[in-house]
XYZ file of N, CA and C in Angstrom:
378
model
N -4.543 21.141 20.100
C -4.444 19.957 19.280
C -3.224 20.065 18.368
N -2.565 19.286 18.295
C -1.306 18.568 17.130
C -1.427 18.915 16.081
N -1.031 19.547 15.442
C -0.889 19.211 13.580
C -0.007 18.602 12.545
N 0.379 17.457 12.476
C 1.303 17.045 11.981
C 0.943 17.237 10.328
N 0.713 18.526 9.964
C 0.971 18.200 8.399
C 1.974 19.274 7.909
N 2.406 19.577 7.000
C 3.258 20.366 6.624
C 2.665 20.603 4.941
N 2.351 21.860 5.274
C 1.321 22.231 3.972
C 2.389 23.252 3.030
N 1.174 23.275 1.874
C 2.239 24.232 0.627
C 2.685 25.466 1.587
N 1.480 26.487 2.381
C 1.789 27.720 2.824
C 3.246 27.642 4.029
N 3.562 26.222 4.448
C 4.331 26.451 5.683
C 5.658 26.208 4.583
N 5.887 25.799 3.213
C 7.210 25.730 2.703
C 7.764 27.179 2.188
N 8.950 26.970 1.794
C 9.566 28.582 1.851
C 9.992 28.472 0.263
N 8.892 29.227 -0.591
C 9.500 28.880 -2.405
C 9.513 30.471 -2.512
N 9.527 31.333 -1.789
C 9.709 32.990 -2.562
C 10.898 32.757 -3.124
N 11.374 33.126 -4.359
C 12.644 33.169 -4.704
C 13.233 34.600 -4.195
N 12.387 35.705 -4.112
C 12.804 37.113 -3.158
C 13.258 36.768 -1.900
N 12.256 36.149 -1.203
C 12.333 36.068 0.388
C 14.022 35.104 0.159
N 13.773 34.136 -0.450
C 15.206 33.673 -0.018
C 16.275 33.905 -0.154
N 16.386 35.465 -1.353
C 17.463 35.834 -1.981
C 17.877 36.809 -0.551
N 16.688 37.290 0.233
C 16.453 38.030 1.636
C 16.924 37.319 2.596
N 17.165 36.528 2.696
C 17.237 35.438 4.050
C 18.817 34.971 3.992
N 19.196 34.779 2.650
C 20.542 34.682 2.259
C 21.428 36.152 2.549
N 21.317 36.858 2.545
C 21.814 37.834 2.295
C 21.656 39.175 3.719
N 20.363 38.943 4.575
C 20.461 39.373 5.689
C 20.010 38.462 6.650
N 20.110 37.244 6.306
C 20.093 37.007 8.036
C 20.758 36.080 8.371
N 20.919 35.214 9.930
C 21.511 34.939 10.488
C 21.412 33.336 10.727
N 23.042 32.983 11.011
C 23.263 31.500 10.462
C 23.863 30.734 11.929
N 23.701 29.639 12.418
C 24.036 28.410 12.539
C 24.276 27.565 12.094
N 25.418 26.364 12.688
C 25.607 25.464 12.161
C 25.219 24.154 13.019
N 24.319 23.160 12.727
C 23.988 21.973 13.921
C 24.583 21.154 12.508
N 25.552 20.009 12.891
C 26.075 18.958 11.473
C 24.943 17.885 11.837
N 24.628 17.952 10.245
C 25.004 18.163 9.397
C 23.989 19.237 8.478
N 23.770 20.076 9.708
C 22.874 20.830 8.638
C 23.671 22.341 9.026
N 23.347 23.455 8.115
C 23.846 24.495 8.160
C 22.162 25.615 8.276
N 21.922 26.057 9.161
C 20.678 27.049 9.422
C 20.684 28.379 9.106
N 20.068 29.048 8.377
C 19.736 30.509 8.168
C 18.369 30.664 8.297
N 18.278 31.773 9.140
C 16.677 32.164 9.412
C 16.729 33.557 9.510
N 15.587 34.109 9.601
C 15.708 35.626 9.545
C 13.616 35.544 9.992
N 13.677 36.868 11.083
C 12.611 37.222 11.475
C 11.643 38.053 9.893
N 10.305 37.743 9.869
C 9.263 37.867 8.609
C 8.553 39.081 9.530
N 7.925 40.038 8.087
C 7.292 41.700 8.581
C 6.230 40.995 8.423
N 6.238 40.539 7.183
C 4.553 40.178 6.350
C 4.199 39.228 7.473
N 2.625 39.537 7.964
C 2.086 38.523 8.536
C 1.981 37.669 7.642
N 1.375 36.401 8.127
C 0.555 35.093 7.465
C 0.253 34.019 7.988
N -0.048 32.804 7.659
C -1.205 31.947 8.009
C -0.256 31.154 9.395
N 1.036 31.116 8.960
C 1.592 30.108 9.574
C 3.153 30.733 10.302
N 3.791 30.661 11.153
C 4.657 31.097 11.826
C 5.967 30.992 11.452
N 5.974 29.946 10.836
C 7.629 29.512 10.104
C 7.247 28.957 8.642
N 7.882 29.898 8.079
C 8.392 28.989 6.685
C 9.780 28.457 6.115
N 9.735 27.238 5.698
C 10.792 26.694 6.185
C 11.460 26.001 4.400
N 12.435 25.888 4.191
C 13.238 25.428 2.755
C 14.183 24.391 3.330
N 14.224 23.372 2.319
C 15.522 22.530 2.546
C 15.873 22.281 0.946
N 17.567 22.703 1.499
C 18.261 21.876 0.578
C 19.309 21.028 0.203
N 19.932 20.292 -0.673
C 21.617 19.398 -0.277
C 21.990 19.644 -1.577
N 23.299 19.839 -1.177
C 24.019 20.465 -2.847
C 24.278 19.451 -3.251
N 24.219 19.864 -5.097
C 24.313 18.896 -5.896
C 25.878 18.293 -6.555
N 26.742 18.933 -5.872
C 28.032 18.734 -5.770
C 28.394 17.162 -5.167
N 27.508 17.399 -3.751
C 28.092 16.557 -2.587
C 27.404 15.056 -3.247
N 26.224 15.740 -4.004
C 25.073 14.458 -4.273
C 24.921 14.314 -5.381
N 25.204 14.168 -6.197
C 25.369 14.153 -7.944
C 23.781 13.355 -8.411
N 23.434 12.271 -7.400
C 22.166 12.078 -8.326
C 20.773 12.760 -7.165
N 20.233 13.056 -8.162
C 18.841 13.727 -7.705
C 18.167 12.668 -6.938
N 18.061 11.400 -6.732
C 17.469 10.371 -5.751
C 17.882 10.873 -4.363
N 19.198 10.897 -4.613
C 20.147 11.047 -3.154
C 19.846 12.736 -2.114
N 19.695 13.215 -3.034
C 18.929 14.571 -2.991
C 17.987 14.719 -2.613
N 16.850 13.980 -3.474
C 15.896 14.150 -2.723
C 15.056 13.526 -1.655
N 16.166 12.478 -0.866
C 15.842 11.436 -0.560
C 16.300 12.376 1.295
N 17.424 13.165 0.636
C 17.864 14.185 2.442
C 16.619 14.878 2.459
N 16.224 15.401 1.522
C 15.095 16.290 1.756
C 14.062 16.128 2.398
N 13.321 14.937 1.701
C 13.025 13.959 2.387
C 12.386 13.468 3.783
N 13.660 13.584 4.253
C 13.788 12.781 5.441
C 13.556 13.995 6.780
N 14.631 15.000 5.756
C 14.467 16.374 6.745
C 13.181 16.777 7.124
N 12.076 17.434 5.790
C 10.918 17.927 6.497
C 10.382 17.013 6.785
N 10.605 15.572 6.744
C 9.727 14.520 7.698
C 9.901 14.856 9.510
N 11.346 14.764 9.222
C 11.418 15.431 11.109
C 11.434 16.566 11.258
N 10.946 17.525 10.470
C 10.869 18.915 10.973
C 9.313 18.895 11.133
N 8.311 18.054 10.287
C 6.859 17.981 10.463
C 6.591 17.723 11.472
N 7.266 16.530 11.970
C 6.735 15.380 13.405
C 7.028 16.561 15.235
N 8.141 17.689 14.638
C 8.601 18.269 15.968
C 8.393 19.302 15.702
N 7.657 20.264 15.090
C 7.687 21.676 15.053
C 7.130 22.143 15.592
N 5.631 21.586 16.178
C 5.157 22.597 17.309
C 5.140 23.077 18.100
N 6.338 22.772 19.033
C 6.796 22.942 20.045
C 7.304 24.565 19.867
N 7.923 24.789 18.375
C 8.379 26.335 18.053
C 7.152 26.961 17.576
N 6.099 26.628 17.007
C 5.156 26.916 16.106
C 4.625 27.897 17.367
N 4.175 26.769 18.619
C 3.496 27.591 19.890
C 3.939 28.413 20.472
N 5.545 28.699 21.053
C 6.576 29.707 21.155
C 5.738 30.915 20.073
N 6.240 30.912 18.507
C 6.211 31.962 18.049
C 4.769 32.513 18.070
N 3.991 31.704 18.077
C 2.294 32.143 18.179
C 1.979 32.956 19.293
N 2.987 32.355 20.673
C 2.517 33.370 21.824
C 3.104 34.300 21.546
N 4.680 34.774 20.843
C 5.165 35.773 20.930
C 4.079 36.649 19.499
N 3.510 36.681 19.202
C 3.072 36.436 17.643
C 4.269 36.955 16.850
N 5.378 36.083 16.800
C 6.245 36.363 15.657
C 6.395 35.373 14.168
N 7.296 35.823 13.430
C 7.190 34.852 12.266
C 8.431 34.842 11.707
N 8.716 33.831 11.352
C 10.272 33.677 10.579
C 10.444 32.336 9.534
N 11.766 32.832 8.945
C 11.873 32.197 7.954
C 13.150 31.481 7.992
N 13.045 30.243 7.588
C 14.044 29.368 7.838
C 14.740 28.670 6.923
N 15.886 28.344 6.504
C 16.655 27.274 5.580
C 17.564 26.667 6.002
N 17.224 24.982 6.031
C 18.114 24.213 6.261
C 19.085 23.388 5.550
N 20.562 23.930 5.164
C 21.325 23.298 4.340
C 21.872 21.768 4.456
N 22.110 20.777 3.607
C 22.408 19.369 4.551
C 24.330 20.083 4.026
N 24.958 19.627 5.129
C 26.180 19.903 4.553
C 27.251 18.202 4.835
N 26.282 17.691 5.226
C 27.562 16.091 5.286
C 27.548 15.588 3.914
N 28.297 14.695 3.653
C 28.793 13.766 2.264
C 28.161 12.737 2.029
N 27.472 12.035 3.655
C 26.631 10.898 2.977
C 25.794 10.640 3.608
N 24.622 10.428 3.290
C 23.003 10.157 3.729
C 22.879 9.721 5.322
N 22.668 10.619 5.985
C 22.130 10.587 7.656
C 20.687 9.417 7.588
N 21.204 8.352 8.722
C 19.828 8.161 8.938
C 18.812 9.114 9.816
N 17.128 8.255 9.082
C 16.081 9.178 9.741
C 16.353 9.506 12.030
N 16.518 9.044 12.375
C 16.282 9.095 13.959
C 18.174 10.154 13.971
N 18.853 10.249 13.539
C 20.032 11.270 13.417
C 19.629 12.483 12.856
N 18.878 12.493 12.008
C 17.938 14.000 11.211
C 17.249 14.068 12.322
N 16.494 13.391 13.253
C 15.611 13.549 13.710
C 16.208 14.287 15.436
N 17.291 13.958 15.938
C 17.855 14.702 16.968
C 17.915 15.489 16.471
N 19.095 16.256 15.448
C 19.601 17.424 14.839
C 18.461 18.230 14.433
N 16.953 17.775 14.016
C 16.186 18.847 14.463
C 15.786 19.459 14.888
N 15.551 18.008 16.002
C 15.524 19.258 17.779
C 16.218 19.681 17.859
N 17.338 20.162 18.321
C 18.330 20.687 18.650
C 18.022 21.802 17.689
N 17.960 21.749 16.359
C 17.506 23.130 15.615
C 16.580 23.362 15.651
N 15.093 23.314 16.465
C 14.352 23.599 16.711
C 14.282 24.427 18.352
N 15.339 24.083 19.000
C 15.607 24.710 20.283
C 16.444 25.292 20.253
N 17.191 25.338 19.735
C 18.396 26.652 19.308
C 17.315 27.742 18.595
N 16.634 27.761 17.378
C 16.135 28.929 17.050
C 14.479 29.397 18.175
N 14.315 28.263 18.790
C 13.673 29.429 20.196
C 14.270 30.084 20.827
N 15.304 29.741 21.431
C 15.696 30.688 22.203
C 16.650 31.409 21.340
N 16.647 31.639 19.971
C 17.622 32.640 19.616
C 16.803 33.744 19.080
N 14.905 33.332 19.036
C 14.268 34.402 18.605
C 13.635 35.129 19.964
């Protein structure tokens, strides 16, 4: 069965883990997003935990901000199981951050390719 929800445990707020994820692991770029993920020791409930963010440079007001955000884990909710089931058979776990790096607001069905695509790039890269 489907789960389309995206709960507190599947978001990525360790401020450790991400200072970890920044610093050892490994990056892609799908535009307009920029990907870092890194394989997780600690078991837990859920297979991927996942962060988004858009700098506040590119986006000066916090609407615009949080409006990529948004949009992102909306299409990362609607398509993730497809990796969720991958890592469950492998039983692995990882951790993910997706940077927005374009200048101006993607529509939803353009977030929504560029997820797949980052959702099938990090299967077969784990």
């Amino acid at each position: 069965m489907k789960t389309y929800s995206f709960t507190k445990e599947e978001r990525l707020k360790s401020r450790k883990l991400i200072e970890t994820l920044f610093r050892e692991g490994k990056a892609f770029s799908v535009f307009p997003y920029r990907v870092v993920y890194m394989p997780l020791k600690e078991p837990g409930k859920y297979p991927v935990q996942v962060g988004f963010s858009a700098a506040t440079r590119r986006f000066p007001h916090a609407v615009d901000r949080n409006r990529i955000k948004r949009l992102g884990r909306e299409a990362w909710r609607l398509q993730k199981q497809e990796l969720y089931d991958h890592l469950r058979s492998e039983s692995k776990q990882i951790a993910v951050f997706l940077i927005y790096t374009d200048k101006k607001i993607a529509g939803f069905s353009t977030l929504k390719d560029k997820i797949s695509v980052i959702l099938k790039k990090l299967q077969t890269s784990i």
